[in-house]
C-alpha positions as a Python dict, from the first residue, in 0.01 Angstrom:
ca = {
    (1, 'X'): (0, 0, 0),
    (2, 'X'): (-25, 277, -257),
    (3, 'X'): (-27, 204, -627),
    (4, 'X'): (306, 339, -748),
    (5, 'X'): (348, 506, -1086),
    (6, 'X'): (660, 368, -1260),
    (7, 'X'): (946, 615, -1289),
    (8, 'X'): (840, 856, -1015),
    (9, 'X'): (1094, 725, -764),
    (10, 'X'): (1472, 683, -773),
    (11, 'X'): (1623, 387, -958),
    (12, 'X'): (1887, 319, -693),
    (13, 'X'): (1884, 227, -326),
    (14, 'X'): (1930, 526, -98),
    (15, 'X'): (2145, 595, 204),
    (16, 'X'): (1978, 888, 383),
    (17, 'X'): (2186, 1086, 633),
    (18, 'X'): (1947, 1310, 825),
    (19, 'X'): (2139, 1585, 1006),
    (20, 'X'): (1917, 1746, 1270),
    (21, 'X'): (1726, 1419, 1301),
    (22, 'X'): (1569, 1500, 1640),
    (23, 'X'): (1454, 1850, 1544),
    (24, 'X'): (1099, 1975, 1491),
    (25, 'X'): (1103, 1953, 1109),
    (26, 'X'): (1231, 1596, 1123),
    (27, 'X'): (962, 1500, 1373),
    (28, 'X'): (673, 1664, 1189),
    (29, 'X'): (762, 1609, 824),
    (30, 'X'): (1083, 1427, 737),
    (31, 'X'): (1053, 1103, 935),
    (32, 'X'): (680, 1058, 854),
    (33, 'X'): (759, 1138, 489),
    (34, 'X'): (1051, 894, 466),
    (35, 'X'): (839, 626, 633),
    (36, 'X'): (562, 668, 376),
    (37, 'X'): (797, 680, 75),
    (38, 'X'): (970, 366, 198),
    (39, 'X'): (664, 166, 301),
    (40, 'X'): (465, 261, -11),
    (41, 'X'): (745, 141, -240),
    (42, 'X'): (852, 472, -391),
    (43, 'X'): (1214, 398, -288),
    (44, 'X'): (1365, 60, -392),
    (45, 'X'): (1533, 27, -53),
    (46, 'X'): (1689, 268, 192),
    (47, 'X'): (1870, 299, 520),
    (48, 'X'): (1856, 611, 736),
    (49, 'X'): (2122, 743, 971),
    (50, 'X'): (2004, 1010, 1212),
    (51, 'X'): (2265, 1267, 1318),
    (52, 'X'): (2192, 1523, 1590),
    (53, 'X'): (2318, 1680, 1911),
    (54, 'X'): (2112, 1449, 2133),
    (55, 'X'): (2299, 1162, 2296),
    (56, 'X'): (2089, 874, 2166),
    (57, 'X'): (2165, 525, 2040),
    (58, 'X'): (1985, 350, 1754),
    (59, 'X'): (1708, 218, 1980),
    (60, 'X'): (1653, 566, 2123),
    (61, 'X'): (1624, 708, 1772),
    (62, 'X'): (1376, 436, 1676),
    (63, 'X'): (1163, 529, 1978),
    (64, 'X'): (1181, 896, 1877),
    (65, 'X'): (1081, 809, 1518),
    (66, 'X'): (786, 595, 1627),
    (67, 'X'): (655, 872, 1850),
    (68, 'X'): (691, 1116, 1559),
    (69, 'X'): (488, 887, 1331),
    (70, 'X'): (216, 834, 1592),
    (71, 'X'): (182, 1207, 1645),
    (72, 'X'): (229, 1353, 1297),
    (73, 'X'): (178, 1091, 1026),
    (74, 'X'): (-128, 1172, 815),
    (75, 'X'): (-163, 803, 727),
    (76, 'X'): (-224, 495, 940),
    (77, 'X'): (99, 325, 1049),
    (78, 'X'): (77, -52, 1007),
    (79, 'X'): (283, -261, 1247),
    (80, 'X'): (449, -463, 969),
    (81, 'X'): (550, -146, 783),
    (82, 'X'): (688, 6, 1102),
    (83, 'X'): (890, -305, 1185),
    (84, 'X'): (1051, -297, 840),
    (85, 'X'): (1121, 76, 863),
    (86, 'X'): (1262, 58, 1217),
    (87, 'X'): (1518, -197, 1103),
    (88, 'X'): (1659, 59, 857),
    (89, 'X'): (1724, 325, 1125),
    (90, 'X'): (2060, 402, 1286),
    (91, 'X'): (2191, 698, 1481),
    (92, 'X'): (2523, 879, 1539),
    (93, 'X'): (2549, 1178, 1779),
    (94, 'X'): (2710, 1486, 1627),
    (95, 'X'): (2962, 1498, 1908),
    (96, 'X'): (3098, 1157, 1815),
    (97, 'X'): (3266, 1314, 1510),
    (98, 'X'): (3325, 1196, 1156),
    (99, 'X'): (3475, 850, 1209),
    (100, 'X'): (3168, 687, 1371),
    (101, 'X'): (2947, 844, 1102),
    (102, 'X'): (3176, 711, 829),
    (103, 'X'): (3166, 363, 986),
    (104, 'X'): (2786, 370, 1021),
    (105, 'X'): (2749, 476, 656),
    (106, 'X'): (2981, 198, 540),
    (107, 'X'): (2780, -60, 736),
    (108, 'X'): (2451, 75, 601),
    (109, 'X'): (2577, 62, 243),
    (110, 'X'): (2704, -293, 298),
    (111, 'X'): (2351, -391, 402),
    (112, 'X'): (2200, -216, 99),
    (113, 'X'): (2416, -451, -101),
    (114, 'X'): (2389, -300, -448),
    (115, 'X'): (2482, 28, -613),
    (116, 'X'): (2332, 311, -411),
    (117, 'X'): (2309, 689, -393),
    (118, 'X'): (2334, 913, -88),
    (119, 'X'): (2084, 1176, 20),
    (120, 'X'): (2221, 1417, 280),
    (121, 'X'): (1948, 1627, 442),
    (122, 'X'): (2055, 1930, 649),
    (123, 'X'): (1761, 2001, 881),
    (124, 'X'): (1966, 2246, 1088),
    (125, 'X'): (1966, 2622, 1162),
    (126, 'X'): (2150, 2838, 905),
    (127, 'X'): (2443, 2900, 1140),
    (128, 'X'): (2502, 2524, 1171),
    (129, 'X'): (2488, 2443, 799),
    (130, 'X'): (2857, 2481, 714),
    (131, 'X'): (2975, 2283, 1018),
    (132, 'X'): (2737, 2005, 911),
    (133, 'X'): (2881, 2018, 559),
    (134, 'X'): (3233, 1983, 703),
    (135, 'X'): (3123, 1682, 911),
    (136, 'X'): (2978, 1512, 604),
    (137, 'X'): (3294, 1582, 404),
    (138, 'X'): (3518, 1446, 681),
    (139, 'X'): (3301, 1132, 691),
    (140, 'X'): (3376, 1086, 318),
    (141, 'X'): (3008, 1111, 216),
    (142, 'X'): (3037, 1360, -71),
    (143, 'X'): (3072, 1111, -357),
    (144, 'X'): (2745, 981, -509),
    (145, 'X'): (2554, 1226, -288),
    (146, 'X'): (2287, 1491, -319),
    (147, 'X'): (2247, 1742, -38),
    (148, 'X'): (1922, 1916, 59),
    (149, 'X'): (1959, 2258, 221),
    (150, 'X'): (1686, 2425, 427),
    (151, 'X'): (1612, 2799, 404),
    (152, 'X'): (1715, 3072, 446),
    (153, 'X'): (2000, 3067, 195),
    (154, 'X'): (2186, 3361, 344),
    (155, 'X'): (2035, 3677, 490),
    (156, 'X'): (2155, 3925, 225),
    (157, 'X'): (2356, 3926, -98),
    (158, 'X'): (2697, 3913, 70),
    (159, 'X'): (2610, 3620, 298),
    (160, 'X'): (2437, 3427, 17),
    (161, 'X'): (2741, 3462, -210),
    (162, 'X'): (2971, 3353, 74),
    (163, 'X'): (2749, 3055, 162),
    (164, 'X'): (2735, 2936, -198),
    (165, 'X'): (3112, 2974, -233),
    (166, 'X'): (3170, 2760, 78),
    (167, 'X'): (2922, 2499, -39),
    (168, 'X'): (3087, 2480, -381),
    (169, 'X'): (3419, 2402, -217),
    (170, 'X'): (3266, 2067, -114),
    (171, 'X'): (2967, 2001, -341),
    (172, 'X'): (2911, 2085, -707),
    (173, 'X'): (2604, 2291, -789),
    (174, 'X'): (2426, 1990, -943),
    (175, 'X'): (2456, 1809, -607),
    (176, 'X'): (2288, 2091, -411),
    (177, 'X'): (1909, 2105, -365),
    (178, 'X'): (1787, 2425, -192),
    (179, 'X'): (1442, 2326, -76),
    (180, 'X'): (1125, 2535, -86),
    (181, 'X'): (834, 2327, 38),
    (182, 'X'): (585, 2565, -127),
    (183, 'X'): (698, 2441, -470),
    (184, 'X'): (654, 2081, -357),
    (185, 'X'): (283, 2131, -313),
    (186, 'X'): (57, 1985, -580),
    (187, 'X'): (-117, 2318, -655),
    (188, 'X'): (213, 2494, -727),
    (189, 'X'): (298, 2235, -989),
    (190, 'X'): (-57, 2260, -1120),
    (191, 'X'): (24, 2615, -1227),
    (192, 'X'): (262, 2469, -1487),
    (193, 'X'): (-1, 2224, -1606),
    (194, 'X'): (-270, 2491, -1615),
    (195, 'X'): (-58, 2734, -1816),
    (196, 'X'): (127, 2511, -2057),
    (197, 'X'): (-105, 2213, -2118),
    (198, 'X'): (-407, 2423, -2218),
    (199, 'X'): (-448, 2639, -2525),
    (200, 'X'): (-713, 2851, -2353),
    (201, 'X'): (-509, 3047, -2097),
    (202, 'X'): (-153, 3103, -2218),
    (203, 'X'): (-259, 3351, -2495),
    (204, 'X'): (-408, 3584, -2230),
    (205, 'X'): (-127, 3536, -1976),
    (206, 'X'): (32, 3879, -2028),
    (207, 'X'): (8, 4254, -1971),
    (208, 'X'): (-259, 4296, -2241),
    (209, 'X'): (-516, 4098, -2044),
    (210, 'X'): (-391, 4082, -1683),
    (211, 'X'): (-429, 4395, -1469),
    (212, 'X'): (-244, 4289, -1154),
    (213, 'X'): (-145, 3979, -955),
    (214, 'X'): (-163, 3905, -581),
    (215, 'X'): (31, 3636, -395),
    (216, 'X'): (-110, 3630, -44),
    (217, 'X'): (10, 3395, 232),
    (218, 'X'): (-123, 3513, 569),
    (219, 'X'): (-64, 3288, 871),
    (220, 'X'): (-259, 3267, 1197),
    (221, 'X'): (39, 3109, 1377),
    (222, 'X'): (276, 3302, 1599),
    (223, 'X'): (644, 3229, 1656),
    (224, 'X'): (615, 2910, 1859),
    (225, 'X'): (968, 2822, 1969),
    (226, 'X'): (1133, 3013, 1681),
    (227, 'X'): (1180, 3357, 1841),
    (228, 'X'): (1563, 3350, 1817),
    (229, 'X'): (1547, 3249, 1450),
    (230, 'X'): (1275, 3501, 1371),
    (231, 'X'): (1449, 3791, 1543),
    (232, 'X'): (1746, 3741, 1310),
    (233, 'X'): (1531, 3687, 1002),
    (234, 'X'): (1188, 3852, 991),
    (235, 'X'): (898, 3794, 754),
    (236, 'X'): (1073, 3918, 439),
    (237, 'X'): (1379, 3693, 466),
    (238, 'X'): (1178, 3402, 606),
    (239, 'X'): (894, 3398, 352),
    (240, 'X'): (927, 3634, 57),
    (241, 'X'): (1276, 3554, -78),
    (242, 'X'): (1247, 3180, -29),
    (243, 'X'): (875, 3116, -93),
    (244, 'X'): (669, 3394, -248),
    (245, 'X'): (926, 3495, -512),
    (246, 'X'): (956, 3128, -615),
    (247, 'X'): (578, 3105, -663),
    (248, 'X'): (592, 3434, -858),
    (249, 'X'): (848, 3279, -1094),
    (250, 'X'): (623, 2981, -1172),
    (251, 'X'): (336, 3218, -1240),
    (252, 'X'): (537, 3463, -1453),
    (253, 'X'): (792, 3246, -1641),
    (254, 'X'): (801, 3202, -2016),
    (255, 'X'): (720, 2857, -2160),
    (256, 'X'): (1028, 2636, -2112),
    (257, 'X'): (1167, 2447, -2409),
    (258, 'X'): (1098, 2121, -2223),
    (259, 'X'): (941, 2006, -1897),
    (260, 'X'): (1285, 1935, -1759),
    (261, 'X'): (1491, 2077, -1472),
    (262, 'X'): (1739, 2276, -1684),
    (263, 'X'): (1490, 2464, -1904),
    (264, 'X'): (1251, 2533, -1614),
    (265, 'X'): (1529, 2665, -1389),
    (266, 'X'): (1651, 2887, -1671),
    (267, 'X'): (1306, 3040, -1726),
    (268, 'X'): (1266, 3101, -1351),
    (269, 'X'): (1606, 3272, -1343),
    (270, 'X'): (1503, 3492, -1638),
    (271, 'X'): (1210, 3616, -1429),
    (272, 'X'): (1446, 3696, -1140),
    (273, 'X'): (1685, 3879, -1376),
    (274, 'X'): (1392, 4087, -1503),
    (275, 'X'): (1270, 4187, -1157),
    (276, 'X'): (1326, 4550, -1067),
    (277, 'X'): (1494, 4624, -732),
    (278, 'X'): (1243, 4644, -447),
    (279, 'X'): (1160, 5009, -372),
    (280, 'X'): (1118, 5067, 5),
    (281, 'X'): (843, 5320, -77),
    (282, 'X'): (637, 5027, -208),
    (283, 'X'): (675, 4816, 108),
    (284, 'X'): (470, 4799, 430),
    (285, 'X'): (642, 4638, 728),
    (286, 'X'): (434, 4544, 1031),
    (287, 'X'): (473, 4392, 1375),
    (288, 'X'): (190, 4246, 1577),
    (289, 'X'): (117, 4402, 1912),
    (290, 'X'): (278, 4200, 2188),
    (291, 'X'): (564, 4062, 1977),
    (292, 'X'): (827, 4256, 2173),
    (293, 'X'): (715, 4103, 2503),
    (294, 'X'): (757, 3743, 2383),
    (295, 'X'): (1042, 3530, 2523),
    (296, 'X'): (1366, 3576, 2331),
    (297, 'X'): (1256, 3897, 2157),
    (298, 'X'): (1436, 4231, 2199),
    (299, 'X'): (1201, 4472, 2385),
    (300, 'X'): (1286, 4735, 2120),
    (301, 'X'): (1285, 4494, 1826),
    (302, 'X'): (1241, 4636, 1475),
    (303, 'X'): (1189, 4290, 1322),
    (304, 'X'): (885, 4270, 1098),
    (305, 'X'): (629, 3994, 1154),
    (306, 'X'): (434, 4119, 850),
    (307, 'X'): (537, 4234, 504),
    (308, 'X'): (343, 4358, 203),
    (309, 'X'): (508, 4489, -110),
    (310, 'X'): (463, 4582, -472),
    (311, 'X'): (718, 4450, -720),
    (312, 'X'): (756, 4459, -1096),
    (313, 'X'): (894, 4239, -1373),
    (314, 'X'): (1048, 4454, -1644),
    (315, 'X'): (1009, 4235, -1950),
    (316, 'X'): (791, 4222, -2260),
    (317, 'X'): (521, 4001, -2105),
    (318, 'X'): (477, 4179, -1772),
    (319, 'X'): (583, 4543, -1816),
    (320, 'X'): (343, 4766, -1623),
    (321, 'X'): (172, 4482, -1433),
    (322, 'X'): (212, 4521, -1055),
    (323, 'X'): (266, 4212, -840),
    (324, 'X'): (143, 4250, -481),
    (325, 'X'): (282, 4013, -217),
    (326, 'X'): (168, 3981, 144),
    (327, 'X'): (254, 3748, 432),
    (328, 'X'): (275, 3768, 809),
    (329, 'X'): (222, 3609, 1149),
    (330, 'X'): (-86, 3625, 1375),
    (331, 'X'): (-316, 3737, 1094),
    (332, 'X'): (-691, 3683, 1061),
    (333, 'X'): (-680, 3369, 844),
    (334, 'X'): (-434, 3112, 720),
    (335, 'X'): (-447, 3113, 339),
    (336, 'X'): (-215, 3056, 43),
    (337, 'X'): (-350, 3205, -276),
    (338, 'X'): (-246, 3345, -610),
    (339, 'X'): (-513, 3577, -748),
    (340, 'X'): (-489, 3705, -1105),
    (341, 'X'): (-708, 4005, -1186),
    (342, 'X'): (-800, 4046, -1552),
    (343, 'X'): (-850, 4380, -1720),
    (344, 'X'): (-1208, 4500, -1735),
    (345, 'X'): (-1377, 4570, -2070),
    (346, 'X'): (-1275, 4909, -2210),
    (347, 'X'): (-1638, 5020, -2248),
    (348, 'X'): (-1959, 4904, -2086),
    (349, 'X'): (-2288, 4894, -2278),
    (350, 'X'): (-2478, 4790, -1967),
    (351, 'X'): (-2713, 5042, -1803),
    (352, 'X'): (-2643, 5209, -1466),
    (353, 'X'): (-2746, 4982, -1182),
    (354, 'X'): (-2683, 4664, -1380),
    (355, 'X'): (-2407, 4562, -1139),
    (356, 'X'): (-2122, 4566, -1390),
    (357, 'X'): (-1793, 4667, -1225),
    (358, 'X'): (-1963, 4679, -884),
    (359, 'X'): (-1774, 4370, -769),
    (360, 'X'): (-1439, 4434, -931),
    (361, 'X'): (-1261, 4257, -1217),
    (362, 'X'): (-1276, 3890, -1311),
    (363, 'X'): (-1026, 3682, -1115),
    (364, 'X'): (-850, 3350, -1161),
    (365, 'X'): (-756, 3221, -816),
    (366, 'X'): (-527, 2934, -720),
    (367, 'X'): (-549, 2799, -366),
    (368, 'X'): (-203, 2663, -279),
    (369, 'X'): (-320, 2447, 11),
    (370, 'X'): (-248, 2075, -18),
    (371, 'X'): (-598, 2002, -151),
    (372, 'X'): (-569, 2205, -472),
    (373, 'X'): (-853, 2440, -564),
    (374, 'X'): (-900, 2687, -849),
    (375, 'X'): (-1173, 2940, -917),
    (376, 'X'): (-1256, 3158, -1219),
    (377, 'X'): (-1497, 3444, -1144),
    (378, 'X'): (-1703, 3629, -1407),
    (379, 'X'): (-2019, 3834, -1449),
    (380, 'X'): (-2338, 3660, -1553),
    (381, 'X'): (-2701, 3767, -1589),
    (382, 'X'): (-2936, 3725, -1295),
    (383, 'X'): (-3251, 3534, -1400),
    (384, 'X'): (-3562, 3744, -1454),
    (385, 'X'): (-3659, 4059, -1641),
    (386, 'X'): (-3414, 4337, -1709),
    (387, 'X'): (-3034, 4320, -1721),
    (388, 'X'): (-2900, 4269, -1371),
    (389, 'X'): (-2559, 4101, -1339),
    (390, 'X'): (-2408, 3904, -1054),
    (391, 'X'): (-2055, 3777, -995),
    (392, 'X'): (-2048, 3401, -1057),
    (393, 'X'): (-1767, 3148, -1049),
    (394, 'X'): (-1651, 2816, -1183),
    (395, 'X'): (-1456, 2615, -927),
    (396, 'X'): (-1243, 2304, -924),
    (397, 'X'): (-1122, 2115, -618),
    (398, 'X'): (-893, 1813, -612),
    (399, 'X'): (-1159, 1642, -400),
    (400, 'X'): (-1380, 1640, -712),
    (401, 'X'): (-1148, 1396, -889),
    (402, 'X'): (-1145, 1122, -625),
    (403, 'X'): (-764, 1136, -639),
    (404, 'X'): (-701, 1339, -324),
    (405, 'X'): (-554, 1029, -159),
    (406, 'X'): (-277, 1019, -421),
    (407, 'X'): (-142, 1364, -331),
    (408, 'X'): (209, 1351, -191),
    (409, 'X'): (290, 1596, 86),
    (410, 'X'): (536, 1865, -20),
    (411, 'X'): (840, 1724, 159),
    (412, 'X'): (767, 1374, 28),
    (413, 'X'): (760, 1498, -330),
    (414, 'X'): (1076, 1706, -290),
    (415, 'X'): (1272, 1426, -121),
    (416, 'X'): (1180, 1196, -410),
    (417, 'X'): (1286, 1458, -665),
    (418, 'X'): (1621, 1511, -493),
    (419, 'X'): (1681, 1135, -485),
    (420, 'X'): (1616, 1133, -861),
    (421, 'X'): (1843, 1433, -919),
    (422, 'X'): (1551, 1645, -1047),
    (423, 'X'): (1615, 2018, -978),
    (424, 'X'): (1284, 2142, -1126),
    (425, 'X'): (1134, 2250, -792),
    (426, 'X'): (1457, 2368, -629),
    (427, 'X'): (1642, 2699, -627),
    (428, 'X'): (1974, 2760, -801),
    (429, 'X'): (2269, 2959, -665),
    (430, 'X'): (2223, 3214, -945),
    (431, 'X'): (1853, 3253, -868),
    (432, 'X'): (1892, 3302, -494),
    (433, 'X'): (2179, 3551, -536),
    (434, 'X'): (1975, 3754, -784),
    (435, 'X'): (1681, 3768, -540),
    (436, 'X'): (1907, 3900, -265),
    (437, 'X'): (2045, 4154, -515),
    (438, 'X'): (1698, 4297, -590),
    (439, 'X'): (1623, 4292, -215),
    (440, 'X'): (1918, 4506, -111),
    (441, 'X'): (1748, 4849, -143),
    (442, 'X'): (1483, 4730, 103),
    (443, 'X'): (1730, 4561, 339),
    (444, 'X'): (1954, 4870, 346),
    (445, 'X'): (1671, 5122, 402),
    (446, 'X'): (1367, 4942, 544),
    (447, 'X'): (1058, 5150, 623),
    (448, 'X'): (957, 5160, 991),
    (449, 'X'): (745, 4878, 1130),
    (450, 'X'): (381, 4965, 1196),
    (451, 'X'): (187, 4787, 1469),
    (452, 'X'): (-121, 4576, 1397),
    (453, 'X'): (-344, 4383, 1639),
    (454, 'X'): (-321, 4001, 1633),
    (455, 'X'): (-608, 3855, 1434),
    (456, 'X'): (-617, 4146, 1186),
    (457, 'X'): (-495, 4172, 825),
    (458, 'X'): (-189, 4387, 890),
    (459, 'X'): (-127, 4762, 918),
    (460, 'X'): (-390, 4990, 763),
    (461, 'X'): (-139, 5132, 513),
    (462, 'X'): (-161, 4809, 308),
    (463, 'X'): (-473, 4957, 147),
    (464, 'X'): (-279, 5261, 20),
    (465, 'X'): (-11, 5023, -112),
    (466, 'X'): (-253, 4835, -337),
    (467, 'X'): (-485, 5125, -430),
    (468, 'X'): (-676, 5167, -656),
    (469, 'X'): (-708, 4790, -634),
    (470, 'X'): (-823, 4592, -330),
    (471, 'X'): (-686, 4285, -151),
    (472, 'X'): (-867, 3965, -241),
    (473, 'X'): (-838, 3837, 115),
    (474, 'X'): (-1059, 3819, 305),
    (475, 'X'): (-1276, 3662, 35),
    (476, 'X'): (-1622, 3811, -10),
    (477, 'X'): (-1749, 3471, -126),
    (478, 'X'): (-1621, 3153, 35),
    (479, 'X'): (-1509, 2846, -158),
    (480, 'X'): (-1794, 2606, -227),
    (481, 'X'): (-1789, 2298, -7),
    (482, 'X'): (-1669, 2004, -221),
    (483, 'X'): (-1831, 1758, 21),
    (484, 'X'): (-2173, 1897, 112),
    (485, 'X'): (-2371, 1716, 378),
    (486, 'X'): (-2520, 1402, 232),
    (487, 'X'): (-2311, 1441, -84),
}
C-alpha cells in the first residue's frame, strides 16, 4: 500500500456515479484509477455505481471491471484489494431510468453510513452529455455533488455558450469540473513549481529574454474506433482548444496571488483574454494520406488530422513573442513537449567557425510525458586548443529522484482534485468560451487541408509557418538515458 500524504485526498466518503461505465475511457483509465485511489487509501471510503447502455447487472459490471484492471492497470492487483473494491461496485442500465438509479444511490449512501459527497463522472460522447445530466437530475443526485465533464466543451462559440447555459440550469459553476488530462500530468504542474518556486527563471520569463515558444504534441496513433467522433471534431477542436491552449496558459500566466484554485483560474483566464484571434493565414491544416478511405470517414472529408498554428498573447509580458502549436495523428513520433527558445546574444565576439549560432538558440524544454523530464541547452567550450563551442545540456528526469513510483496518473490526480473541490487544473466556463471566441476566424474560414504521408511530420508548409525559426521536433540530440545499462 502506498504511503499517503495527509490532506491530498477528500475528507468525506464518496459516492461515485460513473456514466459511460462500460466505455473505453472507463476501461482504460477510470476504473483502474478508482481502484488504485481506493485501495491505496486516498479516499476514506467510496461506493461506485456504473451507468451505461449495456444490459448488465452488478456481477456483470464487476466482471467487466476486473477484466479492465487485468488489462490496463499499471500496478499489480492484489486479491484482497480487489475483493474489497468489488464489494463497492453496483450497476444500473441507462434504459432503466431515474428511479432505479435513485434507489441504488440511496442504498449506496446508506452503506457509506456517514456524511458523504457525490462525484458524477460523465464519460460519454458530447451529444449524450445533456441527456446524462437530465438523468442525474431526475435521480435527485445534484445536491452535494461535483460533476466531471469530458471534452470537447462545445464545437464553436455558439454551442459552448448553449452547453454552459444548459449545464448551469442544473449545476452551479463551482460544481462543474471540465477535465483536461494534460493538466493532470505531473510535468504540467511542475511548470508552476519551476516558474514560481525558483528565483532564477521568473525574471527572464518574458519578451525581453524569450524569442519564441513551441508546444508540440505529435501522435503516432490513428483514429482507432473514433472515426465518427473525429469526423465531427478534427485535430483543432479535439486537441488545441482543450489541451494545448491550457498548457499555454500555465506557461504564460502571471504569478497568481496564491497557489489556490481561484487565483490560478483567474490568471489563466487573463491569458485567454489577451490572446489575439487566430488568423487563418497563420494556420496549416493537414490530413494523412488514406484517412478518407477509413471506415466511417466521408470519402471527400475536409476534416484535419493535423494542425499547426502561430498565435500571440497581446499583453505586456508576451507582446511580440510568437507561440507555435502543432499536433496531429499518424505522425513520426509520439511526443509532448514545451520548448522555450531564448534570445541569442546581440553581438558575438567569437571568431568565425567557432560554432556559435550554428545550432540555434538556447532552449529550455519540458517533456510532458508521465515521467517528467526537463532540459536546458547552452553553448560551452570544447576541450582543447582554440575556441570551438558545442551545444551542451543539463537534464533532469523524475527517475533521478527515486520518486517515480509516487507519480499519480493524470486521471487519478484529477479525480482526487474534483472530489476535494479543487478547480486548479480544470477549465472554467469563461475560459472555454473565450477560447472558442478567438477560434472563430479559423473555424469560419479554415485554410484547405494539405496531405501528408503517415509517419511524417505533417505538410511541408509547416516550415514556412515557423520560419525563420525551426521546429524542435524531431530532436537533433536524444534525451540521455536515466537508467543506463548497469546503472
